[in-house]
Short mmCIF file of C-alpha atoms in Angstrom, two decimals:
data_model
loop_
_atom_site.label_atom_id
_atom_site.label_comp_id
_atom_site.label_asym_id
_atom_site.label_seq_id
_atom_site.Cartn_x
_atom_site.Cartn_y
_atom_site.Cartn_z
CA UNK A 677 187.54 -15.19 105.19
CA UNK A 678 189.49 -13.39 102.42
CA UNK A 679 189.44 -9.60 103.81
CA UNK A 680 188.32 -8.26 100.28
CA UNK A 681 185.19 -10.48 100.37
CA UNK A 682 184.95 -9.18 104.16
CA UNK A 683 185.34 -5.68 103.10
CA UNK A 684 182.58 -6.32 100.45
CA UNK A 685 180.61 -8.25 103.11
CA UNK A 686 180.28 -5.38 105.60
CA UNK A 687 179.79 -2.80 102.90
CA UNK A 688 176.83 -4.98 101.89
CA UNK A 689 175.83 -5.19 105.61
CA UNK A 690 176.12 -1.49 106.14
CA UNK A 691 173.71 -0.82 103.03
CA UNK A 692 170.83 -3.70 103.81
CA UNK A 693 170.94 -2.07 107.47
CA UNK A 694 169.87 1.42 105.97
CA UNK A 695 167.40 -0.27 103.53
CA UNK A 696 165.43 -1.26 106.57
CA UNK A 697 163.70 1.35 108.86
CA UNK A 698 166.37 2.62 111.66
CA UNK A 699 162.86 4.31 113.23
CA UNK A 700 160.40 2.94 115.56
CA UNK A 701 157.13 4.72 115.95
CA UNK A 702 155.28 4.88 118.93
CA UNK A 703 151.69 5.63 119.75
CA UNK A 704 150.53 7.71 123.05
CA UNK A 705 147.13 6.77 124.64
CA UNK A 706 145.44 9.36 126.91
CA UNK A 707 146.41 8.72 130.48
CA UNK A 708 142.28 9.33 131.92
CA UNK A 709 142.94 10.72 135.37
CA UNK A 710 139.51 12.17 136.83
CA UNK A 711 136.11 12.23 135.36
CA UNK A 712 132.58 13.32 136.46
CA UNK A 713 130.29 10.97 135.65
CA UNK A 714 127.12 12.51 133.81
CA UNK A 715 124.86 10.96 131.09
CA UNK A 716 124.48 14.09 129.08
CA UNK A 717 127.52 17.07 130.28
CA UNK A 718 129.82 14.75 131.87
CA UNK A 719 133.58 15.87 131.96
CA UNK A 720 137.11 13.96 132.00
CA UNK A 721 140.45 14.57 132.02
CA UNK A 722 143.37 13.58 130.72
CA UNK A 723 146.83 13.57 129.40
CA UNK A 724 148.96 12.37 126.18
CA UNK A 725 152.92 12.63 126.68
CA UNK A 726 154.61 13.08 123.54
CA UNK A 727 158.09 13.79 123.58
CA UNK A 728 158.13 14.68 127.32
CA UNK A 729 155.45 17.63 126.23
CA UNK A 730 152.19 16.48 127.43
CA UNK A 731 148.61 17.70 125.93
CA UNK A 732 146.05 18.08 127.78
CA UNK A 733 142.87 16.26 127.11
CA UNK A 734 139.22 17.53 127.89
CA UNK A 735 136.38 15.54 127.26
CA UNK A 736 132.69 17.14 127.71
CA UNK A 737 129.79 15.29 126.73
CA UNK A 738 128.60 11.31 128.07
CA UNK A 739 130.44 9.58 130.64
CA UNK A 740 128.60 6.88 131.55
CA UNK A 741 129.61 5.20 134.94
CA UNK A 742 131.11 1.83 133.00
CA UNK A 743 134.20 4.37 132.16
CA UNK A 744 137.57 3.97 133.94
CA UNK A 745 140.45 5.73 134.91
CA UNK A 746 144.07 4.83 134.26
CA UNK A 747 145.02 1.87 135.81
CA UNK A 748 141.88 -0.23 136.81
CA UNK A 749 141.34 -2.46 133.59
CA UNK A 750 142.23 -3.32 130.62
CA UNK A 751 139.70 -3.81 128.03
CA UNK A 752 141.76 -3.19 124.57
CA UNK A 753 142.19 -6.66 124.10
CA UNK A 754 143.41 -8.77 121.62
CA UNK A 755 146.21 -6.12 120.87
CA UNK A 756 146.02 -7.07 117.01
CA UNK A 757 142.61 -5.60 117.11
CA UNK A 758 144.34 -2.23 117.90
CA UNK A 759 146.90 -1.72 116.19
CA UNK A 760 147.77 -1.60 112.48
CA UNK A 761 150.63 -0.12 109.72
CA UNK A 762 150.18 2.92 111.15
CA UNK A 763 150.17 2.29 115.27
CA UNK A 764 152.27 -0.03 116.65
CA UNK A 765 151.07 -0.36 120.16
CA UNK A 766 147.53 -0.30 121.87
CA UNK A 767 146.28 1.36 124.77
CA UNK A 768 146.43 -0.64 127.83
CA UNK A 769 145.39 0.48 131.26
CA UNK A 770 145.11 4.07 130.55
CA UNK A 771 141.41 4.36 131.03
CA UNK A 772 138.49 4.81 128.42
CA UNK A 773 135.12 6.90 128.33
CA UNK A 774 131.99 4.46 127.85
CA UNK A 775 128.66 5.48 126.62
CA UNK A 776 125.13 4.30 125.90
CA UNK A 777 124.32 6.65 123.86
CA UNK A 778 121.02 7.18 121.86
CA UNK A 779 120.53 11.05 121.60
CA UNK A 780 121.98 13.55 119.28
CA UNK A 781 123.64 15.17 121.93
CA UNK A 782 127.59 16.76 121.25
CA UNK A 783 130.63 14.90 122.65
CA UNK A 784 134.15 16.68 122.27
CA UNK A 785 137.60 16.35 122.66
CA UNK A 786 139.75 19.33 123.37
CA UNK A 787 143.40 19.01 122.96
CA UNK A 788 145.50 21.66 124.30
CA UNK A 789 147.54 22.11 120.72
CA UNK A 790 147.38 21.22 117.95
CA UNK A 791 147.95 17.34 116.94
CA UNK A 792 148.60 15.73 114.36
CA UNK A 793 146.45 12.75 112.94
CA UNK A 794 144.93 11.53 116.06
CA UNK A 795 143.59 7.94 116.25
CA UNK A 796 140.94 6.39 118.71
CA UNK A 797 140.06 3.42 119.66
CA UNK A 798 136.69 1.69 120.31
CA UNK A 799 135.50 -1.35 121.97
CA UNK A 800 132.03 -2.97 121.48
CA UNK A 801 129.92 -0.68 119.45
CA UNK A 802 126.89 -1.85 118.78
CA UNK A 803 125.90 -5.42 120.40
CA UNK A 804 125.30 -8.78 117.76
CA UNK A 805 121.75 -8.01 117.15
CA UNK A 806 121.77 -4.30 118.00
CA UNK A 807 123.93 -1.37 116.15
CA UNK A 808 125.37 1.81 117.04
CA UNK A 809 127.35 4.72 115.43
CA UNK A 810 129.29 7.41 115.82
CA UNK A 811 128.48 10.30 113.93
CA UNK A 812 131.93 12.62 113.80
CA UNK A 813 132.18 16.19 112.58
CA UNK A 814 135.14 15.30 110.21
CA UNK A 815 136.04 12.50 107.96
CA UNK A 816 137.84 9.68 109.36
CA UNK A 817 140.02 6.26 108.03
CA UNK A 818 139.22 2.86 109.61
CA UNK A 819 142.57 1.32 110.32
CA UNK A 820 142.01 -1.83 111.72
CA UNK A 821 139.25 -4.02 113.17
CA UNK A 822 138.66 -7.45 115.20
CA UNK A 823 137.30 -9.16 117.85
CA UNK A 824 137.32 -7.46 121.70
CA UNK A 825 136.66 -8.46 124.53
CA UNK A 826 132.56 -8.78 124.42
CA UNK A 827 133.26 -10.74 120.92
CA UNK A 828 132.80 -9.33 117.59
CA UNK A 829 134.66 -9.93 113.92
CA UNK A 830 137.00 -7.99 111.32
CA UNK A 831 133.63 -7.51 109.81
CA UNK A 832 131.54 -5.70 112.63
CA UNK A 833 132.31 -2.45 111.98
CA UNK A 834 131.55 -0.45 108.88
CA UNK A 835 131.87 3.34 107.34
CA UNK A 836 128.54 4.22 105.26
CA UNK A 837 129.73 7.65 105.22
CA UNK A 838 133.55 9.24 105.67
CA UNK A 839 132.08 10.79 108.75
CA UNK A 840 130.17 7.65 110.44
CA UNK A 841 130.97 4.65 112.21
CA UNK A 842 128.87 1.83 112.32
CA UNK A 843 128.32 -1.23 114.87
CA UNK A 844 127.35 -4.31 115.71
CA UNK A 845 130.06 -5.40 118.64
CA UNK A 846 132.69 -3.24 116.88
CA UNK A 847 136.23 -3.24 118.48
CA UNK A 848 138.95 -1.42 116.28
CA UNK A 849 141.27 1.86 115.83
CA UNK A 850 139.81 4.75 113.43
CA UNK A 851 142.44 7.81 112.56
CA UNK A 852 141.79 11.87 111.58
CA UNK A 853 143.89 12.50 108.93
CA UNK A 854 145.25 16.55 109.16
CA UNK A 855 145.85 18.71 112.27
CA UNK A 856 143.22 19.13 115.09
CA UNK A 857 142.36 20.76 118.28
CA UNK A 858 139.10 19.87 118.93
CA UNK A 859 137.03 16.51 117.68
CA UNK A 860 133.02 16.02 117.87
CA UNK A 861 130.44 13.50 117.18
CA UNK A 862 126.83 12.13 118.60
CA UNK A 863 126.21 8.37 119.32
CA UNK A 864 122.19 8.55 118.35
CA UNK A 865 121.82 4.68 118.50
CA UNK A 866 121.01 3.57 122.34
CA UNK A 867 123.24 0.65 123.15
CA UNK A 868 124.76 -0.14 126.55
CA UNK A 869 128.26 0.13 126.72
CA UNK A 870 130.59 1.32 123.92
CA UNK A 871 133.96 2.33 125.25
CA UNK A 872 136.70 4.78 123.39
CA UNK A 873 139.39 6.22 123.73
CA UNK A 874 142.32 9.08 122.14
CA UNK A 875 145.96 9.02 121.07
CA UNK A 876 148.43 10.93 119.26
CA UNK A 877 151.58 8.79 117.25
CA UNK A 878 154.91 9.79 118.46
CA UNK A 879 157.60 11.26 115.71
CA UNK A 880 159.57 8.22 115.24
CA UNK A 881 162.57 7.79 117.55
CA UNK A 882 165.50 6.08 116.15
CA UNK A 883 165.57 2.20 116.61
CA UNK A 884 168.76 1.83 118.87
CA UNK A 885 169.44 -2.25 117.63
CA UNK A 886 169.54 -1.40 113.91
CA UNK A 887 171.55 2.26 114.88
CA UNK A 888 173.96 -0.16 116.79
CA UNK A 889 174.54 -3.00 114.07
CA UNK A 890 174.91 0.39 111.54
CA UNK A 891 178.17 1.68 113.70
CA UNK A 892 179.18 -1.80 114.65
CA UNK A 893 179.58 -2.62 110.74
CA UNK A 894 181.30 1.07 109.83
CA UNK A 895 183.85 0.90 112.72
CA UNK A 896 184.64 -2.91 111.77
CA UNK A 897 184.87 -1.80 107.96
CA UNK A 898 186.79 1.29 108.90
CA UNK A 899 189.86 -0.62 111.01
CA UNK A 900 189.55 -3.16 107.93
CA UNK A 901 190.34 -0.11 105.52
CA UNK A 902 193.99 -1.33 104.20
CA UNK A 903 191.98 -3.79 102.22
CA UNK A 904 189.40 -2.40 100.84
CA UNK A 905 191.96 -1.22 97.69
CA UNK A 906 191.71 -4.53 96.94
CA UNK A 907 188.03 -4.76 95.89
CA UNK A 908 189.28 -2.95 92.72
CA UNK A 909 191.26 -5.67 92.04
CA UNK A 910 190.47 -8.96 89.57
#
């Protein structure tokens, strides 16, 4: 190849390489490591590590005994039903909280600091022929939904209010837009077995394949620098 029209080559290379995202975000699922198992002032605990800082998670409200600790199952499946443009990854066998629900009783999270735009994810709310909800104390954007595990659709869950989730076998990933510390709700529609769970997306790390093919192009285009005079030429 004619080293001007490589020159121009890797200068186009080096420029469509910083057109496309050199970041990859990552999500961080609570890691559920004990619980105590009570209907209505139940207790777990967890842990989200971001950036090699973990928060610590407290959960006070329902714990039914259908909830599991990290590394028994994993129920957050298909992963295209949990994730989206915003989180690239699902949880996996970190654990989730179940309920039944049916009273208007308080559930919280408690982060240890402050975080940022917190997502959760939720498998079978509400059963075919009998709904559920989640009634939070802040507004909240539905991301993504699908089938899970117990069935459902990309139609089974719905938002009749900014603050309200609504199900009929619901599986899908809701997010809290602004900075939190603490998140509530009620589940006042009895069905068996709704599970959730928390997590907090990463700051984007640089994506080391498209940092590599960046320097790979500017050190080729640098030793080719004798001829890049040439590009002014006709």
């Amino acid at each position: 190849m004619n080293s001007r029209f490589l020159s121009l080559y890797l200068l186009c290379a080096i420029g469509c390489t910083a057109s496309f995202s050199t970041f990859a975000s990552h999500t961080a699922w609570t890691v559920w490591e004990s619980m105590s198992v009570d209907n209505v002032s139940g207790i777990a605990n967890g842990e989200i590590f971001l950036d090699d800082n973990p928060i610590l998670i407290t959960f006070t409200g329902e714990v039914n005994g259908g909830s599991h600790l990290n590394g028994v199952s994993n129920y957050w499946l298909p992963p295209s039903t949990y994730t989206s443009g915003e989180v690239d990854n699902p949880p996996e066998y970190q654990g989730r909280i179940d309920f039944w629900g049916g009273s208007n009783n308080i559930n919280t999270i408690t982060f240890s600091k402050t975080v940022a735009n917190p997502v959760m994810a939720i498998v079978s709310l509400g059963q075919i022929s009998i709904p559920s909800s989640f009634v939070f104390d802040k507004p909240f954007v539905l991301l993504n939904q699908g089938s899970g595990l117990f069935g459902g659709s990309d139609s089974s869950l719905t938002q009749p209010a900014e603050n309200t989730l609504y199900g009929l076998e619901g599986n899908g990933i809701i997010q809290f837009i602004g900075n939190y510390t603490e998140i509530s709700w009620s589940n006042p529609l009895h069905e068996q077995g709704v599970g959730w769970t928390v997590g907090v997306i990463a700051t984007p790390l640089p994506n080391p394949a498209a940092l590599m093919l960046s320097g790979f192009a500017l050190i080729i285009l640098i030793r080719s620098k004798p001829f890049l005079p040439d590009l002014a030429k006709t």
